[in-house]
mmCIF file of C-alpha atoms in Angstrom:
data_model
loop_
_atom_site.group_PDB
_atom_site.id
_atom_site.type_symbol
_atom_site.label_atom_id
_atom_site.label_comp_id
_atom_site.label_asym_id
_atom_site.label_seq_id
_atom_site.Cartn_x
_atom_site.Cartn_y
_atom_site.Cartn_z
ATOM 1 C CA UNK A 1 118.546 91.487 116.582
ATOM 2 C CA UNK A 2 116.897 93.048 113.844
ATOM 3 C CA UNK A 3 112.953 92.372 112.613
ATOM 4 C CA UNK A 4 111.701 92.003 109.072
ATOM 5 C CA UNK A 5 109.373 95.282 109.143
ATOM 6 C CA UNK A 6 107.355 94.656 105.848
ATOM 7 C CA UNK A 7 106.205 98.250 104.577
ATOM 8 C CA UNK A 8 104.514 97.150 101.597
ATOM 9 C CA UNK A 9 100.406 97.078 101.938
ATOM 10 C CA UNK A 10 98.620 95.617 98.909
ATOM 11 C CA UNK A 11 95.768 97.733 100.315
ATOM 12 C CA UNK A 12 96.752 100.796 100.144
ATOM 13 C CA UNK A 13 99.580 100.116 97.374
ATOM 14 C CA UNK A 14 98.238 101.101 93.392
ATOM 15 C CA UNK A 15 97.133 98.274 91.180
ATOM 16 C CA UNK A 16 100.572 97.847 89.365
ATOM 17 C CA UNK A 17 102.712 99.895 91.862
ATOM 18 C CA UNK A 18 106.275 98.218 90.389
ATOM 19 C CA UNK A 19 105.344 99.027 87.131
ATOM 20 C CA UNK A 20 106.781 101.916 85.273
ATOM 21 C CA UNK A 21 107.743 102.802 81.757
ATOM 22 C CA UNK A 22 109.482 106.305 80.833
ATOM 23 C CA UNK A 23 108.562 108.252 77.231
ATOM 24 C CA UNK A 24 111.130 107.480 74.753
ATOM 25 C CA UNK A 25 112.232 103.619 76.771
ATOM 26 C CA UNK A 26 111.711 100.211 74.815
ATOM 27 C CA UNK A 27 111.481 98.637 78.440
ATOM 28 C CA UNK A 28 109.706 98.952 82.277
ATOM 29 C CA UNK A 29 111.700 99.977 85.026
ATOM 30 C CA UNK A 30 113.174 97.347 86.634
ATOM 31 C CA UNK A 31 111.222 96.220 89.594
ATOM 32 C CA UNK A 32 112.330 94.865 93.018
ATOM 33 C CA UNK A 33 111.649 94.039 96.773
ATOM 34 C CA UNK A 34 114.321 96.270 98.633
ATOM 35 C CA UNK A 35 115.480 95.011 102.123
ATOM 36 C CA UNK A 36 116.905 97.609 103.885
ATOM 37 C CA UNK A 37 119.393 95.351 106.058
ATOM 38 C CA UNK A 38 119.810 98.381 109.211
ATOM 39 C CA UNK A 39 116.388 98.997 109.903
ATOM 40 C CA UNK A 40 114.999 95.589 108.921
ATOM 41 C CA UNK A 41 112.149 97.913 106.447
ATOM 42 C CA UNK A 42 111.244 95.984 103.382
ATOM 43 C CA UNK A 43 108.965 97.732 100.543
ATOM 44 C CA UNK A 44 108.553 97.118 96.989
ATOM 45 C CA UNK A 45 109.721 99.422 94.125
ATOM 46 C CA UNK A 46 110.733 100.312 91.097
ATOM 47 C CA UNK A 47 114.003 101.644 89.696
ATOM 48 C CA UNK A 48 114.119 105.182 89.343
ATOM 49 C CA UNK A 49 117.046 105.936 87.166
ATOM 50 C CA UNK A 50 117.690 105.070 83.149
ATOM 51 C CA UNK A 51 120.449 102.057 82.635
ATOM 52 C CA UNK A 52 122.359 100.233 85.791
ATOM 53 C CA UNK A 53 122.891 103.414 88.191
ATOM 54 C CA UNK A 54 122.295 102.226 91.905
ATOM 55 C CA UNK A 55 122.693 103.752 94.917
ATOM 56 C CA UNK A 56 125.889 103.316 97.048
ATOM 57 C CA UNK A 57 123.785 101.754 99.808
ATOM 58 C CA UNK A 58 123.025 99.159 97.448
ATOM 59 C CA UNK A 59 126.000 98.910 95.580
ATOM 60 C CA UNK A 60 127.807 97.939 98.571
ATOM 61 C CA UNK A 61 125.104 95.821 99.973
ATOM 62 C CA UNK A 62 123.338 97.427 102.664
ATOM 63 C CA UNK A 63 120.123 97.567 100.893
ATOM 64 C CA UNK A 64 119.542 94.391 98.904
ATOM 65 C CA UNK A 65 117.323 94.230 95.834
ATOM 66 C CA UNK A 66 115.672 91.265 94.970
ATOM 67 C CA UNK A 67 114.387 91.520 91.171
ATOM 68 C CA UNK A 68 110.646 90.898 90.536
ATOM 69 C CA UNK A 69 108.425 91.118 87.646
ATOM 70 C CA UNK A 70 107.494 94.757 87.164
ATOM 71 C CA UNK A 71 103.748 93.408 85.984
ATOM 72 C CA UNK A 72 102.535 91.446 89.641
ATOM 73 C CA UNK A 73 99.803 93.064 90.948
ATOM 74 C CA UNK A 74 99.945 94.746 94.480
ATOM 75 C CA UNK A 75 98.230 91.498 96.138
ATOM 76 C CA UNK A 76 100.730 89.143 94.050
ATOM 77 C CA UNK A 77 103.395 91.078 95.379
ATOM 78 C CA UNK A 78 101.802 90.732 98.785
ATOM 79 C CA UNK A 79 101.761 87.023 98.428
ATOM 80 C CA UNK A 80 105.602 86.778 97.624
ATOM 81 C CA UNK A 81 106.704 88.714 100.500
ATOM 82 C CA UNK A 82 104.990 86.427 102.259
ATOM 83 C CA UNK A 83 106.562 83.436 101.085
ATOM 84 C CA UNK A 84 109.651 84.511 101.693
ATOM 85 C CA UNK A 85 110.087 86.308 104.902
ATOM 86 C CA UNK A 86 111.250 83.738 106.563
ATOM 87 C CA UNK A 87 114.327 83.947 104.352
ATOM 88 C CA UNK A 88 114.402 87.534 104.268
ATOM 89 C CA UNK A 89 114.609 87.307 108.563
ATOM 90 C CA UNK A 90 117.537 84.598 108.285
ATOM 91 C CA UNK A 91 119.502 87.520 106.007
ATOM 92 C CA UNK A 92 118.854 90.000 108.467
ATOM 93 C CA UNK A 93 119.776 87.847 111.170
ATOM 94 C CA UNK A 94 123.259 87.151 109.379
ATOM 95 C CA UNK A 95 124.067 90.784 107.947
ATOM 96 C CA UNK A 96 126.782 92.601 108.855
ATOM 97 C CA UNK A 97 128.684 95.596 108.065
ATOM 98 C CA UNK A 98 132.375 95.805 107.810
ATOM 99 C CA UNK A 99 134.239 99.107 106.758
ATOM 100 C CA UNK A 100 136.974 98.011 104.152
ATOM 101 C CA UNK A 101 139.316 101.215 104.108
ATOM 102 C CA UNK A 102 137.228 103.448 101.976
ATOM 103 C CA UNK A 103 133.218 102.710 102.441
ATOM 104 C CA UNK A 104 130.869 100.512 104.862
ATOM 105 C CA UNK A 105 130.014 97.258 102.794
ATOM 106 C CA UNK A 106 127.553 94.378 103.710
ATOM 107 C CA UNK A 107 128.562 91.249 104.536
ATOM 108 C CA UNK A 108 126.633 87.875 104.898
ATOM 109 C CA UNK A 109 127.436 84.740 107.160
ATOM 110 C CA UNK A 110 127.379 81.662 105.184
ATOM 111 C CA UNK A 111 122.966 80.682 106.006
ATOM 112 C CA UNK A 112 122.330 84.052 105.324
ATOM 113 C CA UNK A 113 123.859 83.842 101.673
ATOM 114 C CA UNK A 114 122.025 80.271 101.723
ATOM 115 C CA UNK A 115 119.050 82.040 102.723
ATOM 116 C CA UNK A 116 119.463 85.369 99.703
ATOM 117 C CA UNK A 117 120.221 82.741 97.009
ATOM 118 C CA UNK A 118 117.155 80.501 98.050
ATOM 119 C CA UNK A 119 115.564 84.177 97.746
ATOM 120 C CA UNK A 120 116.429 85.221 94.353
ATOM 121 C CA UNK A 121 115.369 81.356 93.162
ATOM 122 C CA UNK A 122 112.026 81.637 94.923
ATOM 123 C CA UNK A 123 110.811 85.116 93.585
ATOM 124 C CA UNK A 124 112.288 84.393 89.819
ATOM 125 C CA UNK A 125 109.504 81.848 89.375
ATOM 126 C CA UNK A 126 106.759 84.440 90.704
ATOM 127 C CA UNK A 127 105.284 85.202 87.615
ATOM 128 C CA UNK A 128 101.861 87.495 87.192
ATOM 129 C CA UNK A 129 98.781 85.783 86.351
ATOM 130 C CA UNK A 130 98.227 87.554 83.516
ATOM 131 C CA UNK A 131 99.524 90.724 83.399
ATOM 132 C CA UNK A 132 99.403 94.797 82.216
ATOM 133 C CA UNK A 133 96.916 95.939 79.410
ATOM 134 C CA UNK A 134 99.937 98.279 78.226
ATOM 135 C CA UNK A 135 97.924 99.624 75.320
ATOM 136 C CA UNK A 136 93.860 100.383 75.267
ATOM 137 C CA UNK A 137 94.652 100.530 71.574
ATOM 138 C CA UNK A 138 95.654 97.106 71.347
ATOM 139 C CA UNK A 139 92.759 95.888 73.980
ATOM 140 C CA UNK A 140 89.936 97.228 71.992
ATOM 141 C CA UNK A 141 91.309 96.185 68.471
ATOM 142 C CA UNK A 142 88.997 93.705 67.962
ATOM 143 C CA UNK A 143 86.424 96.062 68.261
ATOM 144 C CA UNK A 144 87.410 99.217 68.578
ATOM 145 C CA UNK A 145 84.061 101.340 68.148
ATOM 146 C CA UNK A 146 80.534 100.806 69.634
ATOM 147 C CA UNK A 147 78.334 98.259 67.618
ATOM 148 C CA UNK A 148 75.416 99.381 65.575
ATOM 149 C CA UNK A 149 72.830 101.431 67.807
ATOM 150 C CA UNK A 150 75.073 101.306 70.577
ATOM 151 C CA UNK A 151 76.210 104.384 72.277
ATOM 152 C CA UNK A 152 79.462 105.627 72.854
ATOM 153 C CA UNK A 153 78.689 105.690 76.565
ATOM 154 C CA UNK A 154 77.750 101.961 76.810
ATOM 155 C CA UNK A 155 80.379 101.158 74.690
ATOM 156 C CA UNK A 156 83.099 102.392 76.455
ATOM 157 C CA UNK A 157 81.069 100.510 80.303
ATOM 158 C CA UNK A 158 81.765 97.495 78.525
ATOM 159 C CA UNK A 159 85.221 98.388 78.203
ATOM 160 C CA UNK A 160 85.151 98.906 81.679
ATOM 161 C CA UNK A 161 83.523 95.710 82.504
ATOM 162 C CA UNK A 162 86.363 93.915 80.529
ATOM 163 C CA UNK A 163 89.025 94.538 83.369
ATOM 164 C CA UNK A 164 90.471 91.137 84.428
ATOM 165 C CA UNK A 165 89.044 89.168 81.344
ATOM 166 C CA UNK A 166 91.775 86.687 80.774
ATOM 167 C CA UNK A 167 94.101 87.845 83.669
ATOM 168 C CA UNK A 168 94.682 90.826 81.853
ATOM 169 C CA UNK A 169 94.127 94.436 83.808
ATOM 170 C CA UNK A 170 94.108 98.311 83.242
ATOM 171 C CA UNK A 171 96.849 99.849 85.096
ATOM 172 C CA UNK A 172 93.858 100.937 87.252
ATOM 173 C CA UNK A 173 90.092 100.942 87.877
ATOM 174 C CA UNK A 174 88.314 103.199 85.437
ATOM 175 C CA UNK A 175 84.802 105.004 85.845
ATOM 176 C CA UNK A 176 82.606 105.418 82.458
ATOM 177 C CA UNK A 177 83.802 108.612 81.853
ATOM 178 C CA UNK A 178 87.591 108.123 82.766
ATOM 179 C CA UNK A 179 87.722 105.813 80.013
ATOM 180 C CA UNK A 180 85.258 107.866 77.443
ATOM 181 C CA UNK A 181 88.573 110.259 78.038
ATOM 182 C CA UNK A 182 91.300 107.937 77.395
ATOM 183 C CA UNK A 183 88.779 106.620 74.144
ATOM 184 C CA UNK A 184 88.537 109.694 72.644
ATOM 185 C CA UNK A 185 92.381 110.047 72.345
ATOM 186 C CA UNK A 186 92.375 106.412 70.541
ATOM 187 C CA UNK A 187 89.788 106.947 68.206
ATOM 188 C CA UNK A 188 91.708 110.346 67.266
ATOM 189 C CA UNK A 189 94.814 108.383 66.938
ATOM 190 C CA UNK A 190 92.516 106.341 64.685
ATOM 191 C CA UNK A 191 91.390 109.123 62.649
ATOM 192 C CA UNK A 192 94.771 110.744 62.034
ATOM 193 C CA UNK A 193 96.250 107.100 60.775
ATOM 194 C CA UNK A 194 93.514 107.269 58.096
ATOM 195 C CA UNK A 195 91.142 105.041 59.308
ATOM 196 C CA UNK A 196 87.440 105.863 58.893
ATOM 197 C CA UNK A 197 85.517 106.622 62.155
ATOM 198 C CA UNK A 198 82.007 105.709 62.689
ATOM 199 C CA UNK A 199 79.365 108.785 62.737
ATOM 200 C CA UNK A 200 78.904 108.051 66.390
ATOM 201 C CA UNK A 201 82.295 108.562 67.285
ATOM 202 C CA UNK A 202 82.917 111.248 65.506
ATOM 203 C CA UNK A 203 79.803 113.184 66.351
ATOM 204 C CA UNK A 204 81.184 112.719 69.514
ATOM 205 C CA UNK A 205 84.502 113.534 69.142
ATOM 206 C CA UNK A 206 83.472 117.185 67.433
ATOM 207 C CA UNK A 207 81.010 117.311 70.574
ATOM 208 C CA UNK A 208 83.799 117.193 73.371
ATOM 209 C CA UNK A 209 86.767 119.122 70.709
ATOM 210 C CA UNK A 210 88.409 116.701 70.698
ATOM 211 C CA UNK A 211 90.412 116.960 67.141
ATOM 212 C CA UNK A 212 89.626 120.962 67.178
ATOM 213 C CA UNK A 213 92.511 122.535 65.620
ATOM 214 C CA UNK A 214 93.560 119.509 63.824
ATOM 215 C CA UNK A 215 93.656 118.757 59.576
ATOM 216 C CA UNK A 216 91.338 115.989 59.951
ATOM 217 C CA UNK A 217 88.281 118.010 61.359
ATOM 218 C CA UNK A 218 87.020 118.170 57.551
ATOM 219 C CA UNK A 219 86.525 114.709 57.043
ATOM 220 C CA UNK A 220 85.711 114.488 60.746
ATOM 221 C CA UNK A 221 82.576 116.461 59.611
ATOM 222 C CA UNK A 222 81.912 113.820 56.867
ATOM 223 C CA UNK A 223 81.986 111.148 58.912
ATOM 224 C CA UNK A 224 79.823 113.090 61.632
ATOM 225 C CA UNK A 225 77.114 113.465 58.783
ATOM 226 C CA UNK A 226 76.994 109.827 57.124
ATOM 227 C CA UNK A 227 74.317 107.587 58.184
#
């Protein structure tokens, strides 16, 4: 008989490991817990190719996907594995393969289809608490530069610090400086939409080159100079 071997490790698994989003897509990947029904190895992943392609091995139901939401953290993800192996054993236990005059195909005995439906119910109402900060943009809008006599250094450690305030999480952990980086390519955005930057910011934007090169570094200057 073959043993639900659960691959997925929430510790050494990335923050948001199901989540993905290609350049130029409106939507995530879609996200899933794969059960590979010949080796009994279950993992967690995301979908790899643009629009409905599968592979054969799953189109003909050897390795079953199980949608999940591509925004539950690796120890939410942990937790609904969990919940269900039981039923993920009793599909294992009543998987078979048949060959049907062209390809292998995967075939269920009637508690192991019990046992994927009660599956797909189970996991459709695992939803993340909380969820993705998709856009540092959008996070910091309310404030998006350092108060007055605050520097840009503190300012962007309390951005830090903000992780996990109302559920919501950065993709991953960030140091100080990791997210003075991703900052600096915000407040540029910022500049090049035509808003006006504070002379902190954009004394230290010119001080890291930041906008070097660009049309903007003119009234970069200006702002650099006001008081």
């Amino acid at each position: 008989m073959k043993t639900l071997n659960i691959k997925f490790d929430a510790n050494t698994a990335d923050r948001f490991p199901v989540y993905a989003k290609y350049d130029g897509q409106h939507q995530p990947q879609p996200a899933y817990i794969e059960l590979n029904t010949r080796t009994g190895e279950l993992t967690a992943a995301y979908s790899g190719e643009i629009g409905n392609a599968v592979p054969m091995t799953v189109y003909h139901g050897i390795d079953l996907r199980y949608p999940i939401n591509c925004q539950l953290r690796a120890s939410e993800i942990q937790d609904a594995i969990g919940k269900i192996a039981t039923l993920l054993q009793r599909v294992l236990n009543g998987h078979s393969e048949e060959w049907d005059g062209n390809n292998y195909v995967g075939r269920m005995s009637d508690d192991a289809e019990d046992a994927d439906t009660e599956i797909f119910l189970a996991l459709a109402d695992i939803q993340p608490d909380g969820g993705l900060i998709e856009s540092l943009h959008q996070w910091i809008e309310p404030q998006p530069f350092p108060s007055e006599g605050q520097s840009v250094e503190d300012f962007a450690a309390d951005v830090v610090a903000s992780d996990g305030e109302g559920g919501s999480w950065f993709e991953k952990p960030y140091t100080t400086e990791e997210m003075l980086s991703e900052l600096r390519d915000v407040w540029a955005e910022m500049l090049y939409a035509g808003n006006d930057i504070p002379a902190v910011v954009a004394r230290h934007l010119i001080e890291h080159g930041t906008c070097d090169g660009s049309n903007w570094m003119d009234e970069l200057r200006e702002f650099a100079a006001a008081e």
